[in-house]
Coordinates of C-alpha atoms in Angstrom, one line a residue:
M1 CA 146.2 47.8 172.8
A2 CA 144.9 47.1 169.9
D3 CA 146.3 45.5 166.6
G4 CA 148.4 47.7 163.9
F5 CA 147.3 47.8 160.5
E6 CA 148.5 45.5 158.5
V7 CA 149.8 47.2 155.4
G8 CA 150.2 43.7 153.0
A9 CA 152.3 41.9 151.4
V10 CA 154.2 44.2 148.8
H11 CA 156.0 42.4 145.9
F12 CA 159.5 43.3 145.1
N13 CA 160.2 43.7 141.8
S14 CA 164.2 43.3 141.1
E15 CA 163.4 44.3 137.0
G16 CA 162.0 47.7 136.9
W17 CA 159.1 50.4 138.7
G18 CA 155.7 48.8 139.4
P19 CA 154.6 45.4 140.6
P20 CA 156.1 42.1 139.3
D21 CA 154.2 40.3 135.8
A22 CA 151.8 37.5 137.2
T23 CA 153.1 37.4 140.7
V24 CA 149.6 38.2 141.9
T25 CA 147.5 35.4 142.8
P26 CA 144.0 35.5 143.7
T27 CA 143.4 35.3 147.2
T28 CA 140.3 35.2 149.7
T29 CA 140.7 38.9 150.4
S30 CA 141.1 39.7 146.9
T31 CA 138.4 40.5 144.9
L32 CA 140.0 42.0 141.7
P33 CA 139.9 40.1 138.6
L34 CA 143.3 39.0 137.2
N35 CA 145.0 41.1 134.5
V36 CA 143.0 44.5 135.8
P37 CA 146.3 47.2 134.8
Y38 CA 147.1 50.3 136.3
A39 CA 145.9 53.6 134.3
P40 CA 148.6 55.7 133.4
F41 CA 147.6 59.0 133.5
S42 CA 149.6 62.4 132.5
R43 CA 149.4 66.3 133.7
S44 CA 146.5 66.8 131.0
E45 CA 144.5 64.1 132.8
K46 CA 142.5 64.1 136.3
L47 CA 143.7 62.2 138.8
G48 CA 142.2 59.5 140.4
R49 CA 139.7 58.4 137.5
I50 CA 139.0 54.3 137.6
A51 CA 136.3 54.4 134.4
D52 CA 135.5 56.3 131.6
F53 CA 131.6 55.6 131.2
T54 CA 131.2 58.3 129.1
R55 CA 133.5 57.4 126.6
I56 CA 131.7 56.9 122.8
L57 CA 133.3 54.1 121.1
N58 CA 133.6 55.3 117.2
P59 CA 132.7 52.6 114.7
G60 CA 135.4 52.0 112.5
S61 CA 137.7 53.2 114.4
G62 CA 140.2 51.5 116.7
Q63 CA 139.8 47.3 115.5
G64 CA 138.9 46.9 112.2
G65 CA 138.6 50.8 111.6
G66 CA 140.5 51.3 108.9
G67 CA 140.9 55.0 108.2
G68 CA 139.3 56.2 110.9
R69 CA 140.5 58.1 113.6
K70 CA 142.5 55.9 116.0
S71 CA 141.5 55.9 119.6
A72 CA 143.2 58.1 122.2
A73 CA 146.6 56.0 124.4
S74 CA 144.8 57.2 127.7
D75 CA 141.8 55.6 126.6
S76 CA 143.1 52.1 125.3
V77 CA 143.7 50.7 129.0
F78 CA 139.8 50.9 129.3
D79 CA 138.9 48.3 126.8
F80 CA 138.3 44.8 128.4
T81 CA 136.6 43.8 125.6
A82 CA 139.9 41.1 124.5
D83 CA 139.8 40.6 128.6
D84 CA 139.3 36.5 129.9
S85 CA 138.8 37.5 132.7
F86 CA 135.1 39.2 132.3
P87 CA 132.2 37.1 132.2
S88 CA 131.0 36.2 128.4
G89 CA 128.5 38.2 128.3
A90 CA 130.8 41.0 127.6
D91 CA 130.7 40.3 124.4
N92 CA 127.5 42.3 124.1
D93 CA 128.9 45.8 124.7
S94 CA 129.4 46.7 121.7
T95 CA 125.6 47.1 121.0
F96 CA 124.8 47.8 124.7
R97 CA 124.3 51.7 125.8
L98 CA 124.1 52.4 129.3
V99 CA 123.5 56.1 128.8
D100 CA 121.4 57.2 126.1
G101 CA 123.3 60.4 125.4
K102 CA 122.1 60.7 121.5
P103 CA 121.0 64.1 121.5
P104 CA 116.8 63.2 120.0
P105 CA 115.9 64.2 116.1
R106 CA 115.3 67.2 115.2
P107 CA 112.9 68.1 112.7
K108 CA 114.4 69.7 108.7
F109 CA 111.9 72.3 109.0
G110 CA 108.8 73.1 110.5
P111 CA 108.2 75.5 113.9
K112 CA 111.3 74.0 116.9
W113 CA 108.1 73.8 119.8
R114 CA 105.9 71.5 117.4
F115 CA 108.9 68.8 118.2
N116 CA 110.0 69.6 121.4
Q117 CA 109.1 66.8 123.5
H118 CA 111.1 68.1 126.6
H119 CA 109.2 71.3 127.9
R120 CA 105.6 72.1 126.2
P121 CA 104.3 74.5 124.1
Q122 CA 103.6 78.2 125.1
L123 CA 100.6 79.5 123.6
P124 CA 101.8 79.1 119.5
Q125 CA 99.0 81.3 118.8
R126 CA 100.3 84.5 120.4
R127 CA 103.6 83.7 119.1
D128 CA 102.5 83.4 115.5
E129 CA 100.4 87.0 116.2
E130 CA 103.8 88.7 117.5
V131 CA 105.5 87.3 114.2
E132 CA 102.7 89.0 112.5
A133 CA 102.6 92.0 114.7
N134 CA 106.5 92.2 113.2
K135 CA 105.9 92.2 109.4
R136 CA 103.1 94.4 109.9
E137 CA 105.4 97.1 111.4
A138 CA 108.3 96.1 109.7
E139 CA 106.3 96.8 106.2
K140 CA 105.4 100.5 107.3
E141 CA 108.7 101.2 108.3
R142 CA 109.3 100.3 105.0
A143 CA 106.9 101.4 103.4
R144 CA 107.3 104.8 105.0
R145 CA 110.4 105.2 104.1
D146 CA 109.9 104.4 100.2
R147 CA 107.3 107.3 100.4
L148 CA 110.1 109.6 101.3
Y149 CA 112.5 108.5 99.1
Y150 CA 110.2 108.9 95.9
L151 CA 108.5 112.7 97.7
K152 CA 112.1 113.6 97.5
R153 CA 113.0 111.7 94.4
S154 CA 109.7 113.8 92.5
N155 CA 110.5 117.2 94.1
Q156 CA 114.0 117.1 92.8
N157 CA 111.9 115.8 89.4
Q158 CA 110.1 118.6 89.7
Q159 CA 112.5 121.2 89.8
R160 CA 114.6 120.0 86.9
R161 CA 111.2 119.7 85.1
E162 CA 110.2 123.3 85.7
A163 CA 113.6 124.6 84.6
A164 CA 114.1 122.5 81.3
V165 CA 110.4 123.3 80.0
F166 CA 108.1 126.4 81.1
K167 CA 108.5 129.6 80.2
S168 CA 107.0 132.8 81.4
S169 CA 103.3 133.4 80.7
V170 CA 104.4 137.1 79.4
E171 CA 107.3 138.3 77.8
I172 CA 109.1 140.6 80.8
Q173 CA 110.1 143.9 79.5
T174 CA 113.2 145.8 79.3
E175 CA 111.4 149.1 80.7
W176 CA 109.4 146.8 83.6
N177 CA 110.5 147.9 87.4
M178 CA 110.7 144.4 89.4
L179 CA 109.6 145.6 92.7
D180 CA 109.7 142.3 95.1
K181 CA 109.6 138.8 94.8
I182 CA 107.2 136.3 97.1
P183 CA 108.0 133.3 97.4
F184 CA 105.2 130.5 97.7
S185 CA 107.1 129.3 101.6
I186 CA 106.0 132.8 102.8
F187 CA 102.3 131.9 101.3
T188 CA 101.9 128.8 103.2
K189 CA 102.0 130.1 107.1
L190 CA 99.3 132.7 105.9
S191 CA 96.5 132.3 107.2
F192 CA 92.8 135.2 107.8
S193 CA 89.2 134.5 108.5
V194 CA 86.7 136.3 106.8
S195 CA 82.9 137.1 107.6
E196 CA 80.2 135.4 105.4
P197 CA 79.9 137.6 102.4
E198 CA 76.8 139.3 101.3
D199 CA 75.2 139.0 97.7
M200 CA 75.4 142.3 95.6
I201 CA 73.3 141.4 92.7
L202 CA 72.7 138.5 90.9
C203 CA 73.0 138.5 86.5
G204 CA 71.5 135.8 84.4
G205 CA 69.7 132.5 83.9
L206 CA 70.2 129.1 84.9
E207 CA 68.5 125.9 83.0
F208 CA 67.9 122.7 85.4
Y209 CA 70.3 119.3 85.8
D210 CA 69.5 116.8 84.2
K211 CA 70.1 114.2 86.9
S212 CA 70.1 110.9 84.5
F213 CA 73.5 111.6 83.9
D214 CA 74.4 111.0 86.9
R215 CA 73.9 107.4 86.2
I216 CA 76.4 107.0 83.4
T217 CA 79.1 104.4 83.0
P218 CA 81.7 103.9 81.6
K219 CA 79.7 100.7 79.7
A220 CA 76.8 103.1 79.0
E221 CA 78.9 106.3 77.9
R222 CA 77.1 109.3 75.9
R223 CA 79.1 111.4 73.1
L224 CA 80.0 115.1 73.9
E225 CA 77.7 117.1 72.3
R226 CA 79.1 120.8 70.4
F227 CA 77.1 123.9 70.9
K228 CA 78.4 126.3 68.9
N229 CA 75.2 128.4 69.0
R230 CA 75.8 129.2 72.5
N231 CA 78.4 132.2 73.4
F232 CA 80.4 131.9 76.7
F233 CA 82.0 134.8 77.9
K234 CA 85.4 135.3 79.8
V235 CA 85.2 139.4 80.5
T236 CA 88.1 140.4 83.3
T237 CA 87.2 143.3 85.3
T238 CA 87.6 146.6 84.6
D239 CA 85.2 145.5 81.2
D240 CA 82.3 144.7 83.7
P241 CA 79.8 147.2 83.5
V242 CA 78.2 145.9 87.0
I243 CA 81.9 146.1 88.6
R244 CA 81.8 149.4 87.6
R245 CA 79.1 150.8 88.3
L246 CA 79.8 149.0 92.1
A247 CA 83.1 151.3 91.8
N248 CA 81.6 154.1 91.1
E249 CA 79.1 153.7 94.3
D250 CA 82.2 152.6 96.3
K251 CA 80.6 149.8 97.4
A252 CA 83.9 148.3 97.8
T253 CA 87.6 148.9 97.7
V254 CA 89.0 145.7 95.9
F255 CA 87.5 144.1 92.6
A256 CA 88.4 140.9 91.2
T257 CA 86.2 137.5 89.5
D258 CA 86.4 134.3 90.7
N259 CA 88.5 133.2 88.4
I260 CA 91.5 135.7 88.9
L261 CA 91.1 135.2 93.4
A262 CA 91.3 130.8 92.4
T263 CA 94.3 131.7 90.9
L264 CA 95.9 133.6 93.7
M265 CA 94.2 131.3 96.3
C266 CA 95.9 127.9 94.8
A267 CA 99.2 129.9 93.8
T268 CA 101.1 127.5 95.6
R269 CA 100.1 124.5 93.7
S270 CA 100.6 126.5 90.3
V271 CA 103.2 125.2 88.2
Y272 CA 102.9 127.3 85.3
S273 CA 103.3 130.5 84.7
W274 CA 100.5 133.1 84.7
D275 CA 100.4 136.6 85.2
I276 CA 97.4 139.0 86.8
V277 CA 97.4 142.8 86.0
V278 CA 97.3 144.9 88.8
Q279 CA 95.6 148.6 88.6
R280 CA 95.8 151.4 91.1
V281 CA 93.2 153.6 90.5
G282 CA 93.1 156.8 93.5
N283 CA 92.2 154.1 96.6
K284 CA 90.5 151.3 94.6
L285 CA 92.7 148.2 93.1
F286 CA 91.2 145.9 90.3
F287 CA 92.7 142.6 89.7
D288 CA 92.7 142.1 85.9
K289 CA 93.6 139.5 83.2
R290 CA 95.2 140.3 80.0
D291 CA 93.3 139.7 76.6
G292 CA 94.2 135.9 75.3
S293 CA 95.8 135.4 78.9
Q294 CA 95.9 131.7 80.1
L295 CA 93.9 132.3 82.5
D296 CA 91.1 131.5 80.5
L297 CA 92.4 128.7 79.5
L298 CA 92.5 125.0 81.5
S299 CA 95.6 123.4 82.5
V300 CA 96.5 119.9 81.9
H301 CA 98.6 117.4 83.6
E302 CA 100.5 120.8 85.3
T303 CA 101.6 119.1 88.5
S304 CA 103.0 115.1 86.9
Q305 CA 106.3 114.4 86.7
E306 CA 105.4 113.1 83.2
P307 CA 106.6 116.1 80.8
L308 CA 104.5 116.6 78.2
P309 CA 105.7 116.8 74.2
E310 CA 107.0 120.2 73.4
A311 CA 106.1 119.9 69.6
K312 CA 104.1 122.6 68.2
D313 CA 101.9 120.3 66.1
D314 CA 101.1 118.0 68.7
I315 CA 98.4 117.2 69.7
N316 CA 99.0 116.4 73.4
S317 CA 101.5 119.5 73.9
A318 CA 100.4 121.7 76.8
Y319 CA 98.6 124.4 75.0
S320 CA 96.9 121.7 72.8
L321 CA 95.9 120.5 76.1
S322 CA 94.7 123.3 77.2
V323 CA 92.5 124.9 74.5
E324 CA 90.7 121.0 74.6
A325 CA 89.9 121.0 78.1
A326 CA 88.3 124.5 77.7
Y327 CA 86.1 122.9 75.1
I328 CA 85.4 120.0 77.2
N329 CA 84.4 122.3 79.8
Q330 CA 82.3 125.0 78.0
N331 CA 80.0 121.7 75.9
F332 CA 80.0 119.5 79.1
S333 CA 78.2 122.0 80.5
Q334 CA 75.4 122.6 78.8
Q335 CA 75.1 118.9 77.6
V336 CA 74.3 117.6 81.2
L337 CA 71.0 120.3 81.5
F338 CA 67.4 120.6 80.6
R339 CA 67.3 122.9 77.3
D340 CA 63.4 122.2 77.0
G341 CA 63.4 126.5 77.5
N342 CA 62.8 126.6 81.4
K343 CA 65.6 128.7 83.1
V344 CA 65.4 130.4 86.2
S345 CA 65.8 134.1 85.5
F346 CA 67.5 136.6 87.9
D347 CA 67.0 140.2 88.7
E348 CA 69.0 141.5 86.0
P349 CA 69.9 139.8 82.6
N350 CA 73.4 138.6 81.7
P351 CA 75.1 141.5 81.5
F352 CA 77.4 140.2 78.1
A353 CA 75.0 139.4 75.9
N354 CA 73.3 141.3 73.3
E355 CA 69.4 141.0 72.5
G356 CA 68.3 137.7 71.3
E357 CA 71.9 136.2 71.9
E358 CA 71.9 132.6 72.9
V359 CA 73.8 132.2 75.8
A360 CA 74.9 129.6 77.7
S361 CA 73.4 128.9 81.5
V362 CA 75.6 131.1 83.9
A363 CA 74.7 132.7 86.4
Y364 CA 76.8 135.6 88.0
R365 CA 76.9 136.1 91.9
Y366 CA 78.1 139.9 92.7
R367 CA 79.2 139.2 96.5
R368 CA 81.4 141.5 99.0
W369 CA 83.8 140.3 101.5
K370 CA 85.0 142.4 104.5
L371 CA 88.5 142.5 104.2
D372 CA 89.3 144.8 107.4
D373 CA 87.3 147.9 109.4
D374 CA 86.9 150.5 105.6
M375 CA 88.0 147.7 103.4
Y376 CA 85.5 145.7 100.8
L377 CA 86.9 143.1 98.2
V378 CA 83.9 142.4 95.3
A379 CA 83.8 139.3 93.2
R380 CA 81.7 138.0 90.3
C381 CA 80.8 134.4 91.4
E382 CA 79.5 132.2 88.0
V383 CA 77.6 129.2 89.2
Q384 CA 76.4 126.9 85.7
S385 CA 73.0 125.4 86.5
V386 CA 70.3 124.8 89.5
V387 CA 68.7 121.6 90.7
E388 CA 65.5 121.3 93.1
V389 CA 66.3 119.3 96.2
N390 CA 63.0 119.5 98.9
K391 CA 61.6 122.3 96.9
Q392 CA 64.6 123.8 97.5
R393 CA 66.8 125.2 94.5
S394 CA 70.4 124.6 94.9
F395 CA 73.2 126.5 92.9
L396 CA 75.9 123.5 90.9
T397 CA 79.5 124.5 89.6
L398 CA 79.8 121.9 86.6
N399 CA 83.7 121.2 85.4
A400 CA 85.1 118.1 83.3
L401 CA 88.3 116.0 83.7
N402 CA 89.8 115.1 80.6
E403 CA 91.5 111.6 79.9
F404 CA 93.8 112.6 76.1
D405 CA 96.2 109.4 76.6
P406 CA 96.6 106.4 79.1
K407 CA 99.5 106.1 79.3
Y408 CA 100.6 109.1 80.4
S409 CA 98.4 109.1 83.7
G410 CA 98.8 104.9 83.7
V411 CA 95.3 105.1 84.7
D412 CA 92.6 103.5 82.2
W413 CA 88.9 105.4 83.2
R414 CA 87.2 102.8 81.0
Q415 CA 88.6 99.9 83.0
K416 CA 88.7 101.7 86.3
L417 CA 85.9 104.0 87.1
E418 CA 83.7 101.4 87.8
T419 CA 85.6 99.5 90.3
Q420 CA 88.0 102.0 91.4
R421 CA 87.2 105.4 91.3
G422 CA 89.0 106.2 94.0
A423 CA 92.2 105.6 92.2
V424 CA 91.0 107.7 88.9
L425 CA 90.4 110.7 91.7
A426 CA 93.8 110.2 93.0
T427 CA 95.8 110.1 90.0
E428 CA 94.3 113.2 88.8
L429 CA 94.6 114.9 92.1
K430 CA 98.4 114.0 91.7
N431 CA 98.7 115.3 88.1
N432 CA 96.1 118.7 88.0
A433 CA 96.4 119.7 92.2
N434 CA 96.3 123.1 90.7
K435 CA 93.2 123.0 88.6
L436 CA 90.8 120.7 90.7
A437 CA 91.8 123.5 93.6
K438 CA 90.9 126.7 91.7
W439 CA 87.9 124.8 91.1
T440 CA 87.0 124.2 94.5
A441 CA 88.4 127.5 95.4
Q442 CA 85.6 129.5 92.7
A443 CA 82.5 126.7 94.1
L444 CA 83.6 128.3 98.0
L445 CA 83.5 131.8 96.3
A446 CA 80.0 130.9 94.5
N447 CA 78.9 129.2 97.5
A448 CA 77.9 126.7 95.7
D449 CA 75.5 123.6 97.3
M450 CA 77.5 121.0 94.6
M451 CA 80.4 120.9 92.6
K452 CA 79.7 118.2 89.9
L453 CA 83.0 116.7 88.2
G454 CA 82.7 115.2 85.0
Y455 CA 85.1 112.5 83.3
V456 CA 85.9 113.4 79.8
S457 CA 87.3 110.9 77.5
R458 CA 88.9 110.9 73.6
V459 CA 87.3 108.7 71.6
H460 CA 90.6 107.5 70.3
P461 CA 93.3 108.5 72.1
R462 CA 94.7 110.1 69.0
D463 CA 91.4 111.9 67.8
H464 CA 91.6 114.9 69.8
F465 CA 88.0 116.8 68.6
N466 CA 85.9 114.0 69.5
H467 CA 85.3 113.2 73.0
V468 CA 82.3 111.0 75.3
I469 CA 81.0 111.4 79.3
L470 CA 82.1 107.8 80.6
A471 CA 80.7 109.7 84.2
V472 CA 79.5 112.5 86.6
V473 CA 80.5 112.3 89.9
G474 CA 79.3 115.2 92.7
Y475 CA 80.9 116.9 95.4
K476 CA 80.1 119.0 98.6
P477 CA 82.6 121.5 97.8
R478 CA 83.6 122.1 101.9
D479 CA 84.0 118.2 101.6
F480 CA 86.4 118.3 98.7
A481 CA 88.3 121.1 100.0
S482 CA 89.1 118.8 103.4
Q483 CA 90.0 116.1 100.9
I484 CA 92.4 117.5 98.7
N485 CA 93.5 119.7 102.0
L486 CA 92.8 123.3 100.9
N487 CA 92.6 125.4 103.7
T488 CA 89.8 128.6 103.6
S489 CA 92.0 130.4 106.2
N490 CA 95.1 129.9 104.1
M491 CA 93.1 130.7 100.7
W492 CA 92.0 134.4 101.8
G493 CA 95.4 134.7 104.1
I494 CA 97.2 134.8 100.5
V495 CA 94.8 137.6 98.8
K496 CA 94.5 139.4 102.1
S497 CA 98.3 139.6 102.0
I498 CA 98.9 140.5 98.0
V499 CA 96.0 143.5 98.4
D500 CA 97.9 144.8 101.6
L501 CA 101.2 144.6 98.9
C502 CA 99.5 146.4 96.7
M503 CA 97.7 149.0 98.2
K504 CA 100.9 150.3 100.0
L505 CA 102.2 150.4 96.1
N506 CA 101.6 154.2 94.0
E507 CA 99.0 154.4 91.6
G508 CA 99.5 152.8 88.2
K509 CA 100.3 149.2 86.9
Y510 CA 101.2 146.3 87.9
V511 CA 102.2 143.5 86.7
L512 CA 102.1 139.5 88.9
V513 CA 104.0 137.1 87.3
K514 CA 104.3 133.7 88.5
D515 CA 108.1 132.9 88.1
P516 CA 108.3 129.7 85.6
S517 CA 111.2 128.3 86.9
K518 CA 111.0 128.8 90.8
P519 CA 108.0 128.8 93.3
Q520 CA 108.2 132.5 93.8
V521 CA 105.7 135.2 92.6
R522 CA 107.1 138.6 91.1
I523 CA 105.5 142.1 91.3
Y524 CA 106.5 144.5 88.0
E525 CA 105.5 148.1 87.7
V526 CA 104.5 148.4 84.0
P527 CA 103.4 151.8 81.9
A528 CA 100.0 152.7 81.8
D529 CA 99.3 151.5 78.0
A530 CA 101.0 148.0 78.8
F531 CA 98.6 145.6 76.8
E532 CA 96.6 147.7 75.0
N533 CA 96.0 147.9 71.5
D534 CA 99.0 150.3 71.1
Y535 CA 101.4 148.9 73.7
V536 CA 104.4 146.8 71.0
E537 CA 104.9 143.7 73.1
E538 CA 107.7 141.6 71.5
P539 CA 105.3 138.6 70.8
L540 CA 105.6 135.0 72.7
P541 CA 106.5 131.7 70.6
E542 CA 103.2 130.5 69.2
E543 CA 103.2 127.5 71.0
E544 CA 103.1 129.6 74.5
Q545 CA 100.2 132.0 73.1
A546 CA 96.7 131.7 73.2
Q547 CA 94.9 133.8 70.9
P548 CA 92.5 136.1 71.6
P549 CA 89.1 135.9 69.7
E550 CA 89.0 138.7 66.9
D551 CA 89.3 142.5 68.2
N552 CA 86.2 144.8 68.7
A553 CA 86.8 147.3 70.9
E554 CA 83.3 148.8 70.7
N555 CA 81.2 145.9 72.2
T556 CA 81.6 144.2 74.6
E557 CA 80.8 140.9 72.9
A558 CA 85.1 141.1 71.9
N559 CA 85.6 139.7 75.8
G560 CA 83.3 136.4 74.8
V561 CA 85.1 133.4 74.2
T562 CA 82.8 131.3 71.9
S563 CA 83.0 127.5 71.4
D564 CA 83.1 128.6 67.4
V565 CA 86.1 130.5 68.1
E566 CA 87.6 126.7 70.0
D567 CA 86.4 124.8 67.6
K568 CA 88.4 126.5 64.9
E569 CA 91.7 126.4 67.6
I570 CA 91.6 123.0 68.1
G571 CA 91.1 122.2 64.1
A572 CA 94.0 124.0 63.8
Q573 CA 96.1 121.5 66.1
A574 CA 94.6 118.4 64.1

């Protein structure tokens, strides 16, 4: 039988628990150093721990710490710094670190991947591109929210502005009977396509366009001249002898002018009130304007969010600016021409001018569109000039935008026209959306090959009588219509719907009135003698009235608007 297991000597401690003090003597089989204590333990500690090499001594704690946190009681038994059993080399334990547990230093700023020593950086350029892409997406989202916010805010401001400032263009009488109301929301959904029109009659004469005006810049501006000896005619539909002749010959069912049709086509963009007289005579329909109607003038800052002054004597009021704009357009359309007597004459002379009278350069194109199988529309369209390109003649329409005070638009034309012409046009599209749309519609109706837009500004913001031409820019009507989001199918859809509605009415006289405070058109039935000389109508306030020229019932010259009259009106505003 093999020898049994020797337990070894067990010392008896008569004084208490544990081994007796100083009883352990070095033996040949013992390799333990002297004075190694047993580690006390509690329930919160792991059993079986012999030595703790992960303990980090806090300098300043324990011996000589003075004010530091004291070491835990369970760690004190592993402190052998005062034990003489260890060799003298143990004195260097305070500076010796077996394992470097200190984390690597982190940079105070800069991306982490640059100083990461343990992991190789992966495509930092691509990470930067992703960050930039995220920034761009966030910027787009923020811009979209801003657009929606300002659009909603502008619509609210526009409604408040309309209700607070604008008045009806014609005084609604008590005996008038309102037949219908058409909101603009219905107009925007309409669409109608028409075939190519045919030219019935061409009247008048055109002078050639001076191409040197295309090279005008704000630094080489030209003074706007006055043409007091040339007459400009604004004749309504039923007073036109050519239209009367075509109506007697049953050439069409509906008759109008390009100005009236453009007003209807661009009705959804209008803010100011306007009115059109509709006369149903037999099976024919005539769209007319009143004498002294607002349609003879040009609106300024109609769709702007900055309200214009309402004072009667202010040169920047809505009416004063309308008269000034009409005066500028008349003079501009004649100044940019060669006045050397070389004219392009058509089959018939100007139907509104007397023999020997000097008239403005204008040609009237009477064109016919087919609206239905048995319904045709004839409109008198105007072009102001002609130019020869590759031995082919092209018709031009001439219009001018006018700057009255840069503080209202926020854009100074003299500083921005050369470097930021697109920004200037964008501002005008925002402030004069209806006027530019009407000019474009008139150019499309007249089949003009080019529309010239002039930029005319006051010599001084407080001088509304002297102006300078800063630039002239040409556009193709169809391209410009696409740029301003003008849909020709929608334009003809509005005209077709109004014609169909009026053809269902009985014979008589009616008035289409744009509501001054709401985006809608109202139809009134009025007496047959309404707007005639013997019809007594309550006058509008003077600041809302457009004074017509002196009455002369026996001559069509009564409908002519001369620049002399405009000069007097503008002078009265000074």
